XYZ file of C-alpha atoms in Angstrom:
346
model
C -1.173 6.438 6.525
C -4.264 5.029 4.701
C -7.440 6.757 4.140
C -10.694 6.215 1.535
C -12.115 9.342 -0.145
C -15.631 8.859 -2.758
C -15.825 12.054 -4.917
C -17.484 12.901 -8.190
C -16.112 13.882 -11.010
C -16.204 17.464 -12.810
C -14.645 17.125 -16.176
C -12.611 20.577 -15.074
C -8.639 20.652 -15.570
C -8.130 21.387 -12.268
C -10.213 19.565 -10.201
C -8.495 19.246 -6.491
C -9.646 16.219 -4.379
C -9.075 16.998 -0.565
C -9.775 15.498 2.424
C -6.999 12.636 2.665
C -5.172 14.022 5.619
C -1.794 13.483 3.717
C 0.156 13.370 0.665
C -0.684 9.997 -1.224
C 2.087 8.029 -2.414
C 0.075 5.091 -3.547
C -2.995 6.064 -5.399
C -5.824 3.751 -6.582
C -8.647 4.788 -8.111
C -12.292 2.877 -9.818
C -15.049 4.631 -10.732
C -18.202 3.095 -9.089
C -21.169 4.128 -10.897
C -19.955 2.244 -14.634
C -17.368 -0.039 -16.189
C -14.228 1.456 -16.120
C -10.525 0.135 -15.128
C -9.023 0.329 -11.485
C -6.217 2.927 -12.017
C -3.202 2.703 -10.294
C -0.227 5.573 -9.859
C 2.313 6.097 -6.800
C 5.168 8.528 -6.924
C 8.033 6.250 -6.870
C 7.111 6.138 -10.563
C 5.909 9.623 -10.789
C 4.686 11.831 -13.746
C 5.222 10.987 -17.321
C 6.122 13.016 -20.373
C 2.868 14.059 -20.356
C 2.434 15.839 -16.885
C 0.479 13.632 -15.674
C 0.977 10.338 -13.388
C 2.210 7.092 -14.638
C -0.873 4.790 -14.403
C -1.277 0.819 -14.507
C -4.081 -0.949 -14.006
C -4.617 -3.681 -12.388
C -7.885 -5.264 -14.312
C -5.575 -6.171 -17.426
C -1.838 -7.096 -18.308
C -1.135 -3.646 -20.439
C 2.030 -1.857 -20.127
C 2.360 1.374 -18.047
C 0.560 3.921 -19.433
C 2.062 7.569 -19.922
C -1.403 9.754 -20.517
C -2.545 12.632 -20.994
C -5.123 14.526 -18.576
C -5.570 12.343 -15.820
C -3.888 12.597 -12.593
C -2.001 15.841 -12.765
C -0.077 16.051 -8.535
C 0.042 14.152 -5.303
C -0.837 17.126 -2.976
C -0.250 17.503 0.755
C -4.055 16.832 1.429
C -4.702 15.012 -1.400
C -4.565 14.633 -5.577
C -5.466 17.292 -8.586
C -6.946 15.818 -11.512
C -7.466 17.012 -15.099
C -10.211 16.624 -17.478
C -10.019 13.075 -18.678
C -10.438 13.977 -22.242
C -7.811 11.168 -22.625
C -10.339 8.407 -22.301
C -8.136 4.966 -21.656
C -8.854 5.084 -18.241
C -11.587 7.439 -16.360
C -10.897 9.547 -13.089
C -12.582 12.598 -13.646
C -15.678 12.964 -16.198
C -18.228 15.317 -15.466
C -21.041 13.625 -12.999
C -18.994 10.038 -12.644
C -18.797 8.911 -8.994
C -15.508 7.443 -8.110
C -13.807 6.041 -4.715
C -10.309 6.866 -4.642
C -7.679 4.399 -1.820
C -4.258 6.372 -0.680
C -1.687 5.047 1.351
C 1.167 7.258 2.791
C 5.113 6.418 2.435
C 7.618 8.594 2.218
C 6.672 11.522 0.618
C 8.117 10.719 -2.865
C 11.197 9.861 -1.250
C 13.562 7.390 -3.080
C 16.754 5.567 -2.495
C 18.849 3.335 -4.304
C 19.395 0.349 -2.838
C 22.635 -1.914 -2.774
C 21.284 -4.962 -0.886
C 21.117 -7.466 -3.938
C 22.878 -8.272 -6.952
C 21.525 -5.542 -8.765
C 20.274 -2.046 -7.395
C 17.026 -0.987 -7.213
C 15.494 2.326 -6.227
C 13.192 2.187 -3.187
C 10.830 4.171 -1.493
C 10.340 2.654 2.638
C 8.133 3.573 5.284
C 9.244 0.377 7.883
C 6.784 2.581 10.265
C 3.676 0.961 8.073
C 5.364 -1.839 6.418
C 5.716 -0.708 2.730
C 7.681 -0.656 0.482
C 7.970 0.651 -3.579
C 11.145 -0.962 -5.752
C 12.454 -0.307 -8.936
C 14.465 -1.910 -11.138
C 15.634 -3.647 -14.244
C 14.944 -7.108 -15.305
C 18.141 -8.880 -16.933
C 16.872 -12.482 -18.531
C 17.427 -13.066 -21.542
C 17.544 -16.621 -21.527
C 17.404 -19.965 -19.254
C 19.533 -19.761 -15.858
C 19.148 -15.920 -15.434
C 18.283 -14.747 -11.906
C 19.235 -11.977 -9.981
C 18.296 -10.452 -6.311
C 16.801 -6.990 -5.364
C 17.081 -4.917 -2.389
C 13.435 -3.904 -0.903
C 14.225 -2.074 2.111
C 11.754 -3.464 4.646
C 13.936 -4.667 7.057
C 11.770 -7.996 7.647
C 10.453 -10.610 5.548
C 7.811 -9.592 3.102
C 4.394 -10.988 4.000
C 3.316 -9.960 0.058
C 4.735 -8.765 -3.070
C 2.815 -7.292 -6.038
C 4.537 -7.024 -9.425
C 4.125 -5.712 -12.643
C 6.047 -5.075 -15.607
C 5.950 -1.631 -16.714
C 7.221 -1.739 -19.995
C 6.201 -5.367 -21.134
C 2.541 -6.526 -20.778
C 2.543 -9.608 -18.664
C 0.082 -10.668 -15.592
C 0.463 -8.995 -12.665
C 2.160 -11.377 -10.502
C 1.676 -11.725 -6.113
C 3.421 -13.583 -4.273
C 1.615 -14.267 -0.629
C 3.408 -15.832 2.345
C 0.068 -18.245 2.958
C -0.216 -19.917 -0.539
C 0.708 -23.377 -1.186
C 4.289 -23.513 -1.710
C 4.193 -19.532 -1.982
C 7.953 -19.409 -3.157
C 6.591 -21.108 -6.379
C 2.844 -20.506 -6.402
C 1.488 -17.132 -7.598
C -1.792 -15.405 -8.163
C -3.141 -13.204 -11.130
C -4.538 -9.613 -9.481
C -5.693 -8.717 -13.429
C -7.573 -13.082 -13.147
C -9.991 -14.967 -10.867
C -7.682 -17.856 -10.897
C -7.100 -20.115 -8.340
C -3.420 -20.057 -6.906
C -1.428 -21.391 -9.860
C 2.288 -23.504 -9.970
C 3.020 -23.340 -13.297
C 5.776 -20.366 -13.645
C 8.139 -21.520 -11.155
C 11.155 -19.326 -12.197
C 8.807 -15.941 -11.277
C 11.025 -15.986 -7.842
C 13.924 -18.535 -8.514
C 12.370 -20.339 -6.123
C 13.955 -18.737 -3.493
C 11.940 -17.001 -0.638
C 12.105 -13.412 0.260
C 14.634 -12.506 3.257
C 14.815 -9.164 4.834
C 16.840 -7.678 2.605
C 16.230 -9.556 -0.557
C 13.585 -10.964 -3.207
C 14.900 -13.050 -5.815
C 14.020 -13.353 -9.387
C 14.457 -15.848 -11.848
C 14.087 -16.632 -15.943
C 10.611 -15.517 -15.855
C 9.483 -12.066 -18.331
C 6.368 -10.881 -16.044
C 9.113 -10.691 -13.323
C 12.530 -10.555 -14.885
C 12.434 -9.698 -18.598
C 16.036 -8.173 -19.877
C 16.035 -4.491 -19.869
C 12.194 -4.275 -18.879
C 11.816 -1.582 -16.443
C 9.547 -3.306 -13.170
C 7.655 -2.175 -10.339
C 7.367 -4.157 -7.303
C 5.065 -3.466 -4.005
C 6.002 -5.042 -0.898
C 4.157 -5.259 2.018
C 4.869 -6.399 6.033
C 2.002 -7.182 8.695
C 1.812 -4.127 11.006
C -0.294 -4.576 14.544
C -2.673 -2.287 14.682
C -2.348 -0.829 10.968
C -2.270 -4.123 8.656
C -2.869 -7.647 8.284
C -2.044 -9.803 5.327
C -3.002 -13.657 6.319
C -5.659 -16.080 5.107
C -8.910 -17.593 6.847
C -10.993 -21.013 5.806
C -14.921 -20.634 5.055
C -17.501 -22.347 6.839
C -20.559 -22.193 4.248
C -22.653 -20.822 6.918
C -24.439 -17.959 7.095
C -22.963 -17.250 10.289
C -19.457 -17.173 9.267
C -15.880 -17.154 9.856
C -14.589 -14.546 12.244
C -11.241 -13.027 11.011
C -9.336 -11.388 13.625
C -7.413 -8.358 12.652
C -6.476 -6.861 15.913
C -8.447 -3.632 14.615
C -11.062 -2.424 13.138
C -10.754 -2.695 9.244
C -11.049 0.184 6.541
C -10.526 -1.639 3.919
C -10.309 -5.407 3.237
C -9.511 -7.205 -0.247
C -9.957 -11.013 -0.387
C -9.682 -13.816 -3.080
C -10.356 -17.646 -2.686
C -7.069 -19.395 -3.334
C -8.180 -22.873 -3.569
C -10.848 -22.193 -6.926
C -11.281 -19.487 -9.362
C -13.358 -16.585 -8.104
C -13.033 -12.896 -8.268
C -11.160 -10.554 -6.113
C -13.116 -8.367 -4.102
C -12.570 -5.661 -1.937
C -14.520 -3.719 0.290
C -14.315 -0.107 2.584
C -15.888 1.815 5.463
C -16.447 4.672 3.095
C -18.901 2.955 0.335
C -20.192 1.252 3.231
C -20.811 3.137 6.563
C -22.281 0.606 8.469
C -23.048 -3.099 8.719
C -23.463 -5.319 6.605
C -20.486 -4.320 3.967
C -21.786 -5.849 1.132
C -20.423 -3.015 -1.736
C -18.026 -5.241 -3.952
C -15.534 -3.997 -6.104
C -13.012 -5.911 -8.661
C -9.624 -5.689 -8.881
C -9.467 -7.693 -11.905
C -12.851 -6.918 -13.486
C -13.839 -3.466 -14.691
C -17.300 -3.727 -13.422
C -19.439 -1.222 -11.460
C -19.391 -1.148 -7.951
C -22.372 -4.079 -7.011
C -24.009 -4.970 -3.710
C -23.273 -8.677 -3.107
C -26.203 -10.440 -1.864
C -23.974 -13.698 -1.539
C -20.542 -11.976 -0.017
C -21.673 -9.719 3.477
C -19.360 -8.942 6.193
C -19.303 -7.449 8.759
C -16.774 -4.699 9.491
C -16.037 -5.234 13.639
C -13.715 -3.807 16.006
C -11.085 -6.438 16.425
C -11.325 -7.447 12.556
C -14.161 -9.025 10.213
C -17.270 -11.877 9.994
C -18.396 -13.187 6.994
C -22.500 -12.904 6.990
C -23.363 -15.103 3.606
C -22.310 -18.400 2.253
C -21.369 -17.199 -1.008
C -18.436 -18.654 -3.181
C -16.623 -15.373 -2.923
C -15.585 -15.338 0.472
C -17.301 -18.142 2.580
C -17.148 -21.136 0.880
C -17.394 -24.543 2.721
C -13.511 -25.272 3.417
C -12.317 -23.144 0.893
C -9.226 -20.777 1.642
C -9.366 -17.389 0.785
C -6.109 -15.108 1.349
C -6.608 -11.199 2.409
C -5.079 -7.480 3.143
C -6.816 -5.566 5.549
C -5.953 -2.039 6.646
C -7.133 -0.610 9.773
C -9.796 2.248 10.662
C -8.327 3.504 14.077
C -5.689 1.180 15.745
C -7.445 -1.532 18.179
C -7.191 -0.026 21.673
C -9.276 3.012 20.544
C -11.411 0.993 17.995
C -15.694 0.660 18.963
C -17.731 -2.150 17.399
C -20.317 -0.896 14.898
């Protein structure tokens, strides 16, 4: 249900990237070699009017984009790609190296969803704890506030949204922030956790049918068409929690229950960058190839934020700001390589 594939690019219109194992319904892709934006498609939203995926990215508060010559199917091994002579975002020109994250769902699958006030249209796999909901914002003014079905079953652990036709932050909501039914963070910002848009959830927590939304436009503007990505700790598959750094060289251990494939952290208690890291740009230890959800930098090897990729979950190996600050928190995801009974240490 996840898997990392690195390929280069061809500039051909029908360039077929294989090797996934499965159909993709979430797709993220960054070129690593230069600065270009972390592209983001899943087939919940599907193709646009110009046969090609629907793509946000997650380095900058833009609308949905609807391009041409980009991302052209979700295939059962895989993704084809076109030429990229539409250059707003980059996925396939000739000699670029790019790294390419898919997670598995339901095959496309959607469902509308009665659960809250209003519907929404949801694609679930409970099996791996995701979940991909659509639907319509209706504030127009103070007091507005309505509830939407997401089809887990069980209490989010995090929700990602973004506005697809109005160009607001991307909003997450994590179960270990602050007061997390009021605090936020940015994915598109290095911001510390921030208080200051209260209404983004009503200040209700999630349930396990339920998220709510209140007077707030990057979650609930009136007729704005929204995306939201939920997510549910899985043993043996996923972890969403948060550790504390111990400036030390010799760091925190963060216990997954498996080994990881992919991690993406962020300190919650000061401004720093997002970073994630993979077992694909980095085959063995120490994982120190950083890249940025909210920058559009180059992939970069970070001297000040190693870890360790382990069999039961992940050490931190520097003392850098970015992930092992002195008594700083840091929130993560992890997804796992091989659940942990068959998992080997590196």
């Amino acid at each position: 249900h996840f898997n990392t594939v690195l390929y280069s690019g061809n500039g051909s219109n029908s360039h077929a990237i294989t090797g996934v194992g499965f159909q993709p319904d979430w797709l993220w892709i960054k070129r690593r070699d230069g600065a270009n934006s972390h592209v983001l498609m899943d087939s919940s939203r599907g193709s646009g009017s110009n046969d090609s995926l629907r793509v946000l990215i997650s380095n900058v508060t833009d609308v949905e984009y609807d391009l041409n010559d980009h991302v052209r199917s979700l295939d059962s091994d895989g993704f084809t790609l076109d030429d990229d002579t539409d250059n707003t975002v980059a996925t396939n020109n000739s000699s670029q190296t790019y790294v390419a994250w898919n997670w598995k769902l339901n095959g496309g699958t959607t469902a509308t969803n009665e659960d809250g006030s209003a519907d929404s249209t949801v694609q679930v796999d409970r099996t791996v704890g995701m979940s991909q909901v659509l639907y319509t914002g209706n504030a127009s003014g103070a007091g507005a506030e309505q509830t939407i079905g997401h089809g887990l079953g069980v209490v989010p652990d995090v929700m990602l949204w973004k506005g697809r036709g109005n160009a607001q932050p991307w909003y997450m909501y994590h179960k270990n922030l602050g007061t997390p039914n009021d605090n936020h963070l940015y994915l598109n910002g290095p911001e510390a956790e921030v208080s200051t848009s209260n209404d983004y959830m009503n200040r209700v927590g999630p349930t396990d049918a339920v998220f709510s939304v209140g007077y707030e436009f990057a979650t609930n503007k009136n007729a704005v068409a929204y995306i939201t990505y939920c997510f549910k700790s899985i043993p043996g598959f996923s972890k969403y929690d948060k550790y504390t750094g111990n400036g030390n060289a010799d760091g925190t251990f963060v216990y997954l229950g498996f080994r990881p494939a992919w991690v993406i952290l962020k300190a919650t208690s000061r401004t720093g960058n997002w970073i994630m890291y993979d077992n694909a740009r980095d085959t063995f230890n120490t994982v120190d190839e950083g890249l940025f959800p909210n920058l559009s930098s180059a992939e970069s090897t970070q001297s000040g934020g190693n870890i360790d990729f382990l069999s039961n979950g992940f050490k931190c190996r520097a003392t850098g700001s970015a992930m092992n600050e002195s008594s700083a928190t840091y929130i993560y995801w992890a997804f796992a390589e091989v659940p942990f009974k068959y998992a080997n240490a590196r």
